[in-house]
mmCIF file of C-alpha atoms in Angstrom:
data_model
loop_
_atom_site.group_PDB
_atom_site.id
_atom_site.type_symbol
_atom_site.label_atom_id
_atom_site.label_comp_id
_atom_site.label_asym_id
_atom_site.label_seq_id
_atom_site.Cartn_x
_atom_site.Cartn_y
_atom_site.Cartn_z
ATOM 1 C CA MET A 1 1.514 47.391 -13.831
ATOM 2 C CA THR A 2 -0.960 44.444 -13.911
ATOM 3 C CA ASP A 3 -3.390 44.641 -11.141
ATOM 4 C CA PRO A 4 -2.767 41.074 -8.995
ATOM 5 C CA GLU A 5 -6.686 41.155 -8.179
ATOM 6 C CA ALA A 6 -7.830 41.480 -11.842
ATOM 7 C CA THR A 7 -5.439 38.835 -12.833
ATOM 8 C CA ALA A 8 -6.894 36.400 -10.925
ATOM 9 C CA ALA A 9 -10.330 37.192 -11.881
ATOM 10 C CA GLN A 10 -9.620 36.557 -15.205
ATOM 11 C CA GLN A 11 -8.804 33.167 -14.012
ATOM 12 C CA PRO A 12 -11.006 30.449 -13.735
ATOM 13 C CA SER A 13 -11.500 28.810 -10.646
ATOM 14 C CA ALA A 14 -12.244 24.965 -9.664
ATOM 15 C CA SER A 15 -15.598 26.412 -9.345
ATOM 16 C CA THR A 16 -16.199 28.145 -12.785
ATOM 17 C CA ALA A 17 -13.961 26.060 -14.928
ATOM 18 C CA PRO A 18 -16.237 24.878 -17.970
ATOM 19 C CA ARG A 19 -16.762 21.204 -17.687
ATOM 20 C CA LYS A 20 -15.123 19.659 -20.515
ATOM 21 C CA PRO A 21 -15.219 15.780 -20.933
ATOM 22 C CA LEU A 22 -11.712 15.842 -23.196
ATOM 23 C CA PRO A 23 -9.680 17.083 -20.395
ATOM 24 C CA LEU A 24 -11.356 14.528 -18.328
ATOM 25 C CA VAL A 25 -10.661 11.571 -21.204
ATOM 26 C CA ILE A 26 -6.787 12.830 -22.098
ATOM 27 C CA GLY A 27 -6.108 13.070 -18.019
ATOM 28 C CA ALA A 28 -7.012 9.754 -17.339
ATOM 29 C CA LEU A 29 -5.295 8.199 -20.186
ATOM 30 C CA LEU A 30 -2.138 9.840 -19.961
ATOM 31 C CA GLY A 31 -2.736 9.003 -15.861
ATOM 32 C CA LEU A 32 -3.019 4.992 -17.366
ATOM 33 C CA VAL A 33 0.322 5.187 -19.540
ATOM 34 C CA LEU A 34 2.276 7.443 -16.984
ATOM 35 C CA GLY A 35 0.938 5.439 -13.981
ATOM 36 C CA TYR A 36 1.872 2.248 -15.899
ATOM 37 C CA VAL A 37 5.477 3.026 -16.647
ATOM 38 C CA VAL A 38 6.130 4.334 -12.958
ATOM 39 C CA PHE A 39 4.760 1.315 -11.702
ATOM 40 C CA VAL A 40 7.172 -1.050 -13.567
ATOM 41 C CA LEU A 41 10.151 1.020 -13.346
ATOM 42 C CA VAL A 42 9.556 1.095 -9.223
ATOM 43 C CA THR A 43 8.289 -2.654 -9.904
ATOM 44 C CA ALA A 44 11.400 -3.221 -11.458
ATOM 45 C CA GLY A 45 13.891 -1.185 -9.558
ATOM 46 C CA VAL A 46 12.564 -3.328 -5.846
ATOM 47 C CA ASN A 47 13.112 -6.637 -7.676
ATOM 48 C CA LEU A 48 16.777 -5.750 -8.594
ATOM 49 C CA MET A 49 17.463 -5.001 -5.237
ATOM 50 C CA TRP A 50 15.426 -7.649 -3.412
ATOM 51 C CA GLU A 51 15.530 -10.734 -6.075
ATOM 52 C CA THR A 52 18.166 -10.409 -8.389
ATOM 53 C CA LEU A 53 20.963 -9.111 -6.816
ATOM 54 C CA PRO A 54 20.495 -11.485 -4.006
ATOM 55 C CA ASN A 55 19.998 -14.331 -6.244
ATOM 56 C CA GLU A 56 23.483 -13.402 -7.831
ATOM 57 C CA MET A 57 24.990 -13.679 -4.264
ATOM 58 C CA GLY A 58 23.324 -17.203 -3.677
ATOM 59 C CA GLN A 59 21.428 -15.464 -0.634
ATOM 60 C CA THR A 60 20.447 -12.318 0.949
ATOM 61 C CA PRO A 61 23.241 -11.800 3.591
ATOM 62 C CA ALA A 62 22.798 -10.028 6.469
ATOM 63 C CA TRP A 63 24.979 -6.789 5.842
ATOM 64 C CA TYR A 64 22.453 -6.577 2.795
ATOM 65 C CA VAL A 65 19.411 -7.016 4.759
ATOM 66 C CA VAL A 66 20.815 -4.096 6.964
ATOM 67 C CA ALA A 67 22.274 -1.699 4.875
ATOM 68 C CA VAL A 68 19.829 -1.521 1.896
ATOM 69 C CA PRO A 69 16.662 -0.468 4.419
ATOM 70 C CA LEU A 70 19.254 1.843 6.273
ATOM 71 C CA ALA A 71 20.542 3.779 3.080
ATOM 72 C CA ALA A 72 16.821 4.224 1.900
ATOM 73 C CA GLY A 73 15.908 6.259 5.259
ATOM 74 C CA LEU A 74 19.187 8.340 4.451
ATOM 75 C CA VAL A 75 17.697 8.801 1.554
ATOM 76 C CA VAL A 76 14.273 10.040 2.425
ATOM 77 C CA TYR A 77 15.289 11.714 5.478
ATOM 78 C CA ALA A 78 17.999 13.709 2.617
ATOM 79 C CA ILE A 79 15.128 14.777 -0.014
ATOM 80 C CA ARG A 80 12.553 15.581 2.995
ATOM 81 C CA ARG A 81 15.250 17.627 4.670
ATOM 82 C CA PHE A 82 17.303 19.325 1.860
ATOM 83 C CA LEU A 83 14.970 18.959 -1.389
ATOM 84 C CA GLY A 84 11.600 19.691 -0.418
ATOM 85 C CA ASP A 85 8.435 17.299 2.073
ATOM 86 C CA HIS A 86 5.846 16.740 -0.265
ATOM 87 C CA GLY A 87 3.679 14.388 -0.347
ATOM 88 C CA HIS A 88 2.050 12.473 2.750
ATOM 89 C CA SER A 89 2.196 9.886 5.518
ATOM 90 C CA PRO A 90 1.052 6.662 4.316
ATOM 91 C CA LEU A 91 -1.057 6.966 7.556
ATOM 92 C CA GLY A 92 -3.348 9.295 5.397
ATOM 93 C CA GLY A 93 -3.864 6.453 2.968
ATOM 94 C CA ILE A 94 -4.389 7.591 -0.523
ATOM 95 C CA THR A 95 -5.016 11.379 -0.819
ATOM 96 C CA ILE A 96 -5.534 13.109 -4.520
ATOM 97 C CA SER A 97 -4.414 16.402 -4.885
ATOM 98 C CA ALA A 98 -2.572 18.679 -7.494
ATOM 99 C CA TYR A 99 1.197 18.535 -7.460
ATOM 100 C CA THR A 100 3.691 20.824 -8.807
ATOM 101 C CA PRO A 101 5.929 19.068 -11.341
ATOM 102 C CA ARG A 102 8.720 20.522 -8.430
ATOM 103 C CA ALA A 103 6.390 18.766 -5.906
ATOM 104 C CA TYR A 104 6.071 15.425 -7.943
ATOM 105 C CA LEU A 105 9.793 15.009 -8.026
ATOM 106 C CA ASP A 106 10.296 15.279 -4.363
ATOM 107 C CA ALA A 107 7.759 12.884 -3.231
ATOM 108 C CA ILE A 108 8.548 10.447 -6.307
ATOM 109 C CA LEU A 109 12.335 10.120 -5.821
ATOM 110 C CA ALA A 110 11.012 9.826 -1.509
ATOM 111 C CA ILE A 111 8.614 7.125 -2.865
ATOM 112 C CA ALA A 112 11.236 5.459 -5.032
ATOM 113 C CA ALA A 113 13.687 5.495 -2.059
ATOM 114 C CA SER A 114 11.517 3.557 -0.043
ATOM 115 C CA LEU A 115 9.633 1.279 -1.822
ATOM 116 C CA ILE A 116 13.317 0.113 -3.475
ATOM 117 C CA GLY A 117 15.228 0.423 0.053
ATOM 118 C CA GLY A 118 12.881 -2.599 0.937
ATOM 119 C CA LEU A 119 10.379 -0.769 3.183
ATOM 120 C CA VAL A 120 7.137 -2.238 3.986
ATOM 121 C CA LEU A 121 4.873 0.421 1.852
ATOM 122 C CA GLY A 122 3.241 -0.313 -1.692
ATOM 123 C CA PRO A 123 3.905 1.640 -5.331
ATOM 124 C CA GLU A 124 -0.204 2.505 -5.284
ATOM 125 C CA VAL A 125 0.700 6.420 -4.342
ATOM 126 C CA ALA A 126 3.407 7.111 -6.577
ATOM 127 C CA LEU A 127 0.859 6.101 -9.356
ATOM 128 C CA VAL A 128 -1.429 8.422 -7.332
ATOM 129 C CA SER A 129 0.922 11.445 -7.688
ATOM 130 C CA THR A 130 1.702 10.840 -11.169
ATOM 131 C CA GLY A 131 -1.585 11.082 -12.111
ATOM 132 C CA ALA A 132 -2.595 13.936 -10.092
ATOM 133 C CA VAL A 133 1.101 16.162 -11.242
ATOM 134 C CA ILE A 134 -0.712 14.960 -15.325
ATOM 135 C CA GLY A 135 -3.889 15.733 -14.213
ATOM 136 C CA GLY A 136 -2.476 19.364 -13.344
ATOM 137 C CA LEU A 137 -0.576 19.819 -16.113
ATOM 138 C CA VAL A 138 -3.995 18.838 -18.605
ATOM 139 C CA ALA A 139 -6.098 21.094 -16.764
ATOM 140 C CA LYS A 140 -3.732 23.840 -17.294
ATOM 141 C CA ALA A 141 -3.311 23.515 -20.652
ATOM 142 C CA THR A 142 -7.043 23.114 -21.276
ATOM 143 C CA GLY A 143 -8.669 25.812 -18.547
ATOM 144 C CA ALA A 144 -10.668 22.849 -17.448
ATOM 145 C CA ASP A 145 -11.851 22.201 -13.771
ATOM 146 C CA PRO A 146 -8.606 21.290 -12.300
ATOM 147 C CA THR A 147 -10.421 19.526 -9.227
ATOM 148 C CA ARG A 148 -12.149 17.232 -11.652
ATOM 149 C CA VAL A 149 -9.291 16.488 -13.954
ATOM 150 C CA VAL A 150 -6.682 15.687 -11.280
ATOM 151 C CA THR A 151 -9.168 13.180 -9.856
ATOM 152 C CA ALA A 152 -9.795 11.517 -13.431
ATOM 153 C CA SER A 153 -5.920 11.953 -14.111
ATOM 154 C CA ALA A 154 -5.349 10.089 -10.675
ATOM 155 C CA LEU A 155 -7.737 7.785 -10.877
ATOM 156 C CA GLY A 156 -6.624 6.332 -14.325
ATOM 157 C CA ALA A 157 -3.387 5.771 -12.526
ATOM 158 C CA LEU A 158 -4.464 4.001 -10.433
ATOM 159 C CA LEU A 159 -6.057 1.503 -12.735
ATOM 160 C CA ALA A 160 -2.655 1.241 -14.016
ATOM 161 C CA LEU A 161 -1.660 -1.544 -11.025
ATOM 162 C CA PHE A 162 -4.285 -3.590 -12.288
ATOM 163 C CA VAL A 163 -3.154 -4.149 -16.229
ATOM 164 C CA ASN A 164 -0.615 -7.075 -15.417
ATOM 165 C CA PRO A 165 -2.997 -9.103 -13.188
ATOM 166 C CA ILE A 166 -5.588 -8.237 -15.536
ATOM 167 C CA LEU A 167 -3.673 -9.157 -18.286
ATOM 168 C CA GLY A 168 -1.970 -12.552 -16.911
ATOM 169 C CA GLY A 169 -4.179 -13.643 -14.335
ATOM 170 C CA SER A 170 -1.733 -13.653 -11.612
ATOM 171 C CA LEU A 171 -4.121 -12.465 -8.752
ATOM 172 C CA SER A 172 -5.457 -15.769 -8.842
ATOM 173 C CA LEU A 173 -4.944 -17.950 -6.347
ATOM 174 C CA GLY A 174 -7.403 -20.458 -7.176
ATOM 175 C CA SER A 175 -10.745 -20.943 -6.104
ATOM 176 C CA GLY A 176 -10.205 -23.950 -3.587
ATOM 177 C CA GLY A 177 -12.913 -25.794 -4.531
ATOM 178 C CA ASP A 178 -15.680 -26.037 -7.443
ATOM 179 C CA SER A 179 -18.999 -25.103 -5.140
ATOM 180 C CA LEU A 180 -20.178 -22.931 -2.421
ATOM 181 C CA SER A 181 -18.870 -23.738 0.764
ATOM 182 C CA ILE A 182 -20.840 -22.962 3.708
ATOM 183 C CA PRO A 183 -17.983 -23.649 6.373
ATOM 184 C CA ASP A 184 -15.661 -21.028 4.379
ATOM 185 C CA ILE A 185 -18.647 -18.561 4.448
ATOM 186 C CA ALA A 186 -19.308 -19.347 8.611
ATOM 187 C CA TRP A 187 -15.189 -19.073 9.108
ATOM 188 C CA ALA A 188 -14.976 -15.800 7.356
ATOM 189 C CA ILE A 189 -16.207 -14.301 10.419
ATOM 190 C CA PRO A 190 -13.656 -14.546 13.066
ATOM 191 C CA THR A 191 -10.706 -15.435 10.529
ATOM 192 C CA ALA A 192 -11.844 -11.169 9.417
ATOM 193 C CA LEU A 193 -12.465 -10.400 12.778
ATOM 194 C CA LEU A 194 -8.634 -11.718 13.964
ATOM 195 C CA THR A 195 -7.334 -9.940 10.663
ATOM 196 C CA ALA A 196 -9.161 -6.589 11.271
ATOM 197 C CA VAL A 197 -8.390 -6.594 14.672
ATOM 198 C CA VAL A 198 -4.613 -7.290 14.189
ATOM 199 C CA VAL A 199 -4.480 -4.329 11.404
ATOM 200 C CA ALA A 200 -6.197 -1.875 13.587
ATOM 201 C CA VAL A 201 -3.475 -2.240 16.425
ATOM 202 C CA VAL A 202 -0.901 -2.086 13.446
ATOM 203 C CA ARG A 203 -1.970 0.846 12.538
ATOM 204 C CA TRP A 204 -2.340 2.588 16.079
ATOM 205 C CA GLY A 205 0.963 1.388 16.453
ATOM 206 C CA GLY A 206 1.858 3.418 13.257
ATOM 207 C CA TRP A 207 -0.133 6.580 14.713
ATOM 208 C CA LEU A 208 1.788 6.120 17.781
ATOM 209 C CA LEU A 209 5.323 6.260 16.166
ATOM 210 C CA TYR A 210 3.964 9.049 14.129
ATOM 211 C CA ARG A 211 3.049 11.020 17.045
ATOM 212 C CA ALA A 212 6.576 10.523 18.586
ATOM 213 C CA ALA A 213 8.431 11.572 15.546
ATOM 214 C CA GLY A 214 6.131 14.743 14.174
ATOM 215 C CA PRO A 215 5.218 15.504 10.631
ATOM 216 C CA ALA A 216 8.780 16.730 10.066
ATOM 217 C CA PRO A 217 11.030 14.107 8.670
ATOM 218 C CA ARG A 218 13.210 12.604 12.043
ATOM 219 C CA LEU A 219 17.043 11.546 11.273
ATOM 220 C CA TRP A 220 16.379 8.921 14.195
ATOM 221 C CA ALA A 221 12.931 7.971 13.231
ATOM 222 C CA LEU A 222 13.996 6.860 9.581
ATOM 223 C CA VAL A 223 17.479 5.495 10.791
ATOM 224 C CA GLY A 224 15.951 3.643 13.422
ATOM 225 C CA GLY A 225 12.775 2.668 11.714
ATOM 226 C CA ALA A 226 14.955 1.089 9.001
ATOM 227 C CA LEU A 227 16.747 -0.945 11.381
ATOM 228 C CA LEU A 228 13.561 -2.061 13.031
ATOM 229 C CA VAL A 229 12.799 -3.397 9.576
ATOM 230 C CA SER A 230 15.650 -5.348 8.583
ATOM 231 C CA ALA A 231 15.709 -6.543 12.435
ATOM 232 C CA SER A 232 12.480 -8.349 11.890
ATOM 233 C CA ALA A 233 13.495 -9.574 8.380
ATOM 234 C CA LEU A 234 16.822 -10.884 9.852
ATOM 235 C CA ALA A 235 14.526 -12.579 12.980
ATOM 236 C CA LEU A 236 12.452 -14.359 10.122
ATOM 237 C CA GLN A 237 15.340 -15.315 8.422
ATOM 238 C CA ALA A 238 17.189 -17.040 11.515
ATOM 239 C CA TRP A 239 13.455 -18.503 13.019
ATOM 240 C CA THR A 240 12.513 -19.949 9.659
ATOM 241 C CA ASP A 241 13.343 -21.086 6.130
ATOM 242 C CA ALA A 242 11.220 -18.221 4.989
ATOM 243 C CA PRO A 243 12.686 -15.568 2.579
ATOM 244 C CA VAL A 244 13.128 -11.715 3.999
ATOM 245 C CA THR A 245 11.159 -10.534 1.268
ATOM 246 C CA PHE A 246 8.328 -12.164 3.175
ATOM 247 C CA VAL A 247 9.021 -9.737 5.479
ATOM 248 C CA LEU A 248 10.820 -6.633 3.274
ATOM 249 C CA THR A 249 8.799 -4.850 0.580
ATOM 250 C CA SER A 250 5.160 -4.329 0.095
ATOM 251 C CA GLY A 251 4.964 -8.549 -0.457
ATOM 252 C CA GLU A 252 1.820 -8.233 -2.566
ATOM 253 C CA GLY A 253 3.817 -10.181 -5.660
ATOM 254 C CA PHE A 254 4.691 -13.160 -2.903
ATOM 255 C CA ILE A 255 1.399 -14.048 -1.916
ATOM 256 C CA SER A 256 1.087 -17.166 -4.450
ATOM 257 C CA ASP A 257 4.431 -18.083 -2.638
ATOM 258 C CA LEU A 258 3.151 -17.632 0.922
ATOM 259 C CA ALA A 259 0.185 -19.869 0.219
ATOM 260 C CA THR A 260 2.474 -22.858 -0.340
ATOM 261 C CA GLU A 261 3.357 -22.857 3.351
ATOM 262 C CA THR A 262 2.321 -25.540 5.681
ATOM 263 C CA ALA A 263 3.876 -25.152 8.843
ATOM 264 C CA ALA A 264 2.249 -23.006 11.116
ATOM 265 C CA SER A 265 4.832 -21.480 13.069
ATOM 266 C CA THR A 266 6.514 -20.517 10.305
ATOM 267 C CA VAL A 267 3.138 -18.283 8.977
ATOM 268 C CA LEU A 268 2.939 -16.552 12.468
ATOM 269 C CA ALA A 269 6.450 -15.642 12.421
ATOM 270 C CA VAL A 270 5.912 -13.764 9.336
ATOM 271 C CA PHE A 271 2.227 -12.495 10.065
ATOM 272 C CA LEU A 272 3.926 -11.198 13.331
ATOM 273 C CA LEU A 273 7.279 -9.415 11.746
ATOM 274 C CA LYS A 274 5.579 -8.611 8.879
ATOM 275 C CA SER A 275 3.140 -6.798 11.176
ATOM 276 C CA ILE A 276 5.436 -5.002 13.260
ATOM 277 C CA ALA A 277 7.761 -3.751 9.925
ATOM 278 C CA TYR A 278 4.678 -2.533 8.477
ATOM 279 C CA ALA A 279 3.552 -0.232 11.163
ATOM 280 C CA VAL A 280 7.021 0.936 10.938
ATOM 281 C CA SER A 281 6.798 1.945 8.099
ATOM 282 C CA LEU A 282 4.003 3.241 8.470
ATOM 283 C CA GLY A 283 4.874 6.050 10.975
ATOM 284 C CA ALA A 284 8.707 6.312 11.023
ATOM 285 C CA GLY A 285 8.333 8.718 8.235
ATOM 286 C CA PHE A 286 8.952 6.582 4.950
ATOM 287 C CA ARG A 287 6.731 7.443 1.693
ATOM 288 C CA GLY A 288 4.672 5.008 0.129
ATOM 289 C CA GLY A 289 1.093 3.407 -0.245
ATOM 290 C CA PRO A 290 -0.599 0.957 3.068
ATOM 291 C CA PHE A 291 -2.649 -1.023 1.204
ATOM 292 C CA PHE A 292 -0.493 -3.454 -1.111
ATOM 293 C CA PRO A 293 1.245 -4.092 2.227
ATOM 294 C CA VAL A 294 -1.488 -5.165 4.412
ATOM 295 C CA MET A 295 -3.040 -7.273 1.775
ATOM 296 C CA PHE A 296 -0.022 -9.458 2.548
ATOM 297 C CA VAL A 297 -0.196 -9.501 6.340
ATOM 298 C CA GLY A 298 -3.795 -10.231 5.758
ATOM 299 C CA ALA A 299 -2.798 -13.272 3.821
ATOM 300 C CA ALA A 300 -0.390 -14.246 6.111
ATOM 301 C CA ALA A 301 -3.329 -13.733 9.078
ATOM 302 C CA GLY A 302 -6.032 -16.137 7.000
ATOM 303 C CA LEU A 303 -3.709 -18.881 6.280
ATOM 304 C CA PHE A 304 -2.459 -19.010 9.968
ATOM 305 C CA VAL A 305 -6.165 -19.783 10.710
ATOM 306 C CA SER A 306 -6.363 -22.189 8.143
ATOM 307 C CA LEU A 307 -3.573 -23.725 9.188
ATOM 308 C CA VAL A 308 -4.119 -24.311 12.893
ATOM 309 C CA LEU A 309 -8.031 -25.273 12.809
ATOM 310 C CA PRO A 310 -7.815 -28.970 11.189
ATOM 311 C CA SER A 311 -11.639 -28.577 10.246
ATOM 312 C CA GLY A 312 -11.609 -24.602 9.657
ATOM 313 C CA PRO A 313 -11.620 -23.096 6.423
ATOM 314 C CA SER A 314 -9.745 -24.272 3.462
ATOM 315 C CA SER A 315 -6.208 -21.845 2.734
ATOM 316 C CA THR A 316 -7.348 -20.228 -0.182
ATOM 317 C CA ALA A 317 -10.955 -19.173 1.141
ATOM 318 C CA ALA A 318 -9.154 -18.173 4.625
ATOM 319 C CA ILE A 319 -6.423 -15.962 2.750
ATOM 320 C CA VAL A 320 -8.788 -14.578 0.907
ATOM 321 C CA VAL A 321 -11.297 -13.040 3.562
ATOM 322 C CA GLY A 322 -8.017 -12.057 5.418
ATOM 323 C CA ILE A 323 -6.719 -10.185 2.030
ATOM 324 C CA VAL A 324 -10.319 -8.618 1.876
ATOM 325 C CA ALA A 325 -10.515 -7.723 5.958
ATOM 326 C CA ALA A 326 -7.222 -6.394 5.541
ATOM 327 C CA VAL A 327 -7.553 -3.964 2.850
ATOM 328 C CA ILE A 328 -11.443 -2.769 4.477
ATOM 329 C CA GLY A 329 -9.829 -2.637 7.892
ATOM 330 C CA THR A 330 -7.056 0.135 6.301
ATOM 331 C CA ALA A 331 -9.322 2.160 4.328
ATOM 332 C CA ALA A 332 -11.693 4.564 6.279
ATOM 333 C CA MET A 333 -15.346 3.840 3.344
ATOM 334 C CA LYS A 334 -19.193 3.544 3.270
ATOM 335 C CA TRP A 335 -20.749 0.396 4.098
ATOM 336 C CA PRO A 336 -21.866 -0.239 0.029
ATOM 337 C CA VAL A 337 -18.387 0.518 -0.898
ATOM 338 C CA ALA A 338 -16.431 -1.534 1.007
ATOM 339 C CA LEU A 339 -18.877 -4.469 -0.022
ATOM 340 C CA ILE A 340 -18.680 -3.932 -3.304
ATOM 341 C CA LEU A 341 -14.727 -4.045 -2.613
ATOM 342 C CA GLY A 342 -14.889 -7.156 -0.839
ATOM 343 C CA ALA A 343 -16.767 -8.721 -4.472
ATOM 344 C CA VAL A 344 -14.261 -7.472 -6.222
ATOM 345 C CA ILE A 345 -10.983 -8.547 -4.446
ATOM 346 C CA GLY A 346 -12.498 -11.635 -3.381
ATOM 347 C CA TYR A 347 -13.691 -12.553 -7.053
ATOM 348 C CA ALA A 348 -10.010 -11.211 -8.277
ATOM 349 C CA PHE A 349 -7.991 -13.774 -6.074
ATOM 350 C CA GLY A 350 -10.270 -16.261 -5.453
ATOM 351 C CA GLY A 351 -13.597 -16.289 -8.395
ATOM 352 C CA TRP A 352 -16.702 -16.409 -7.688
ATOM 353 C CA VAL A 353 -17.057 -18.883 -5.508
ATOM 354 C CA LEU A 354 -15.389 -17.450 -2.699
ATOM 355 C CA VAL A 355 -17.682 -13.942 -3.319
ATOM 356 C CA PRO A 356 -19.751 -14.966 -0.531
ATOM 357 C CA ALA A 357 -17.106 -15.834 1.492
ATOM 358 C CA ALA A 358 -15.620 -12.405 0.457
ATOM 359 C CA ILE A 359 -18.607 -9.937 1.049
ATOM 360 C CA VAL A 360 -18.453 -11.799 5.165
ATOM 361 C CA GLY A 361 -14.999 -10.684 5.888
ATOM 362 C CA ALA A 362 -15.671 -6.998 4.245
ATOM 363 C CA ALA A 363 -18.874 -6.593 6.442
ATOM 364 C CA VAL A 364 -16.965 -8.086 9.834
ATOM 365 C CA SER A 365 -13.737 -6.129 9.278
ATOM 366 C CA ARG A 366 -16.398 -2.917 8.300
ATOM 367 C CA ALA A 367 -17.714 -3.225 11.885
ATOM 368 C CA VAL A 368 -14.375 -3.259 13.615
ATOM 369 C CA PRO A 369 -13.556 -0.001 15.044
ATOM 370 C CA ARG A 370 -10.558 1.545 13.577
ATOM 371 C CA PHE A 371 -9.076 3.356 16.797
ATOM 372 C CA ALA A 372 -6.192 5.278 14.347
ATOM 373 C CA ASP A 373 -8.739 6.407 11.630
ATOM 374 C CA ARG A 374 -9.415 9.632 12.783
ATOM 375 C CA ARG A 375 -5.905 10.671 13.999
ATOM 376 C CA ALA A 376 -4.427 9.244 10.782
ATOM 377 C CA ALA A 377 -6.912 11.276 8.672
ATOM 378 C CA ALA A 378 -5.859 14.373 9.376
ATOM 379 C CA THR A 379 -1.947 13.112 9.515
ATOM 380 C CA PRO A 380 -0.104 15.228 6.826
#
């Protein structure tokens, strides 16, 4: 009879497993490839549900806006309640941890149902989860340190988010000018402050809902949350000419469309209703990432500032600063990382001209207290 302790002693632990570079490279490459496949499939599902099918109907009818998120809430409840409650709340940000294939299946199904159902969450967690399960399999096959391989694979999968923007340049909104604008840098301070405070309040609201529902799936929270998100989208449709997709889905693909809006009242409605839908999606028990939707919220905040202040920042600069401030306000990170990330986002969306304003926006956002961060960090 096999001695379990002797068998365990023969297995390499995370601290004693040999540090082989090849498994890290293999895991990262497989994570990038399969992460991109998952990203394409999820994006195709979202586009089918919220662009192709509504276009074939001529418009997005009210019953459709209610039925699809509601169905998603029921599906997510069934998956988490009866198949397996794996993954973590979007309030916890991006957490890299090993997945078994079975746990991954449960998690990715809940994520896909949430995203395709129109809830206001992003695809980044789907990619990280894909990389994590690949990393675990690679580590098991090679005997390498599972922690290191899982991390490398998850980061490789996360890079898949940038394949299309890098190849097609689809992130860029233009610099709004050919030279450095001092007013844009100065206006970055109030723009980032407004955005960061709103994001902090939204995350706090999401955490309050999460606290009321608890970590286990609750049918009332998922169904009620889906209906609130639908109601927000229908309110936008009733009050403005903006599409419901400005509220539904993560929305990062519609930032360039939002940038063409010139009515401050419409942008304000988008900003408020998207924030409400985002807070509900964070706390009701759905699965997905918190970063892509908050980019849209930040873009709306920045554009609103630009529209209501005739002598304020250019619309492009304000949108870029809003995006930077929203992302930095969502992620708990050290100052150097925040400033570097701000510069990278600023360059991706606005080129070198807007990098100084983006860095100022990152610094302001990093300085704003995140009321729910400590609680969210412990959120399962």
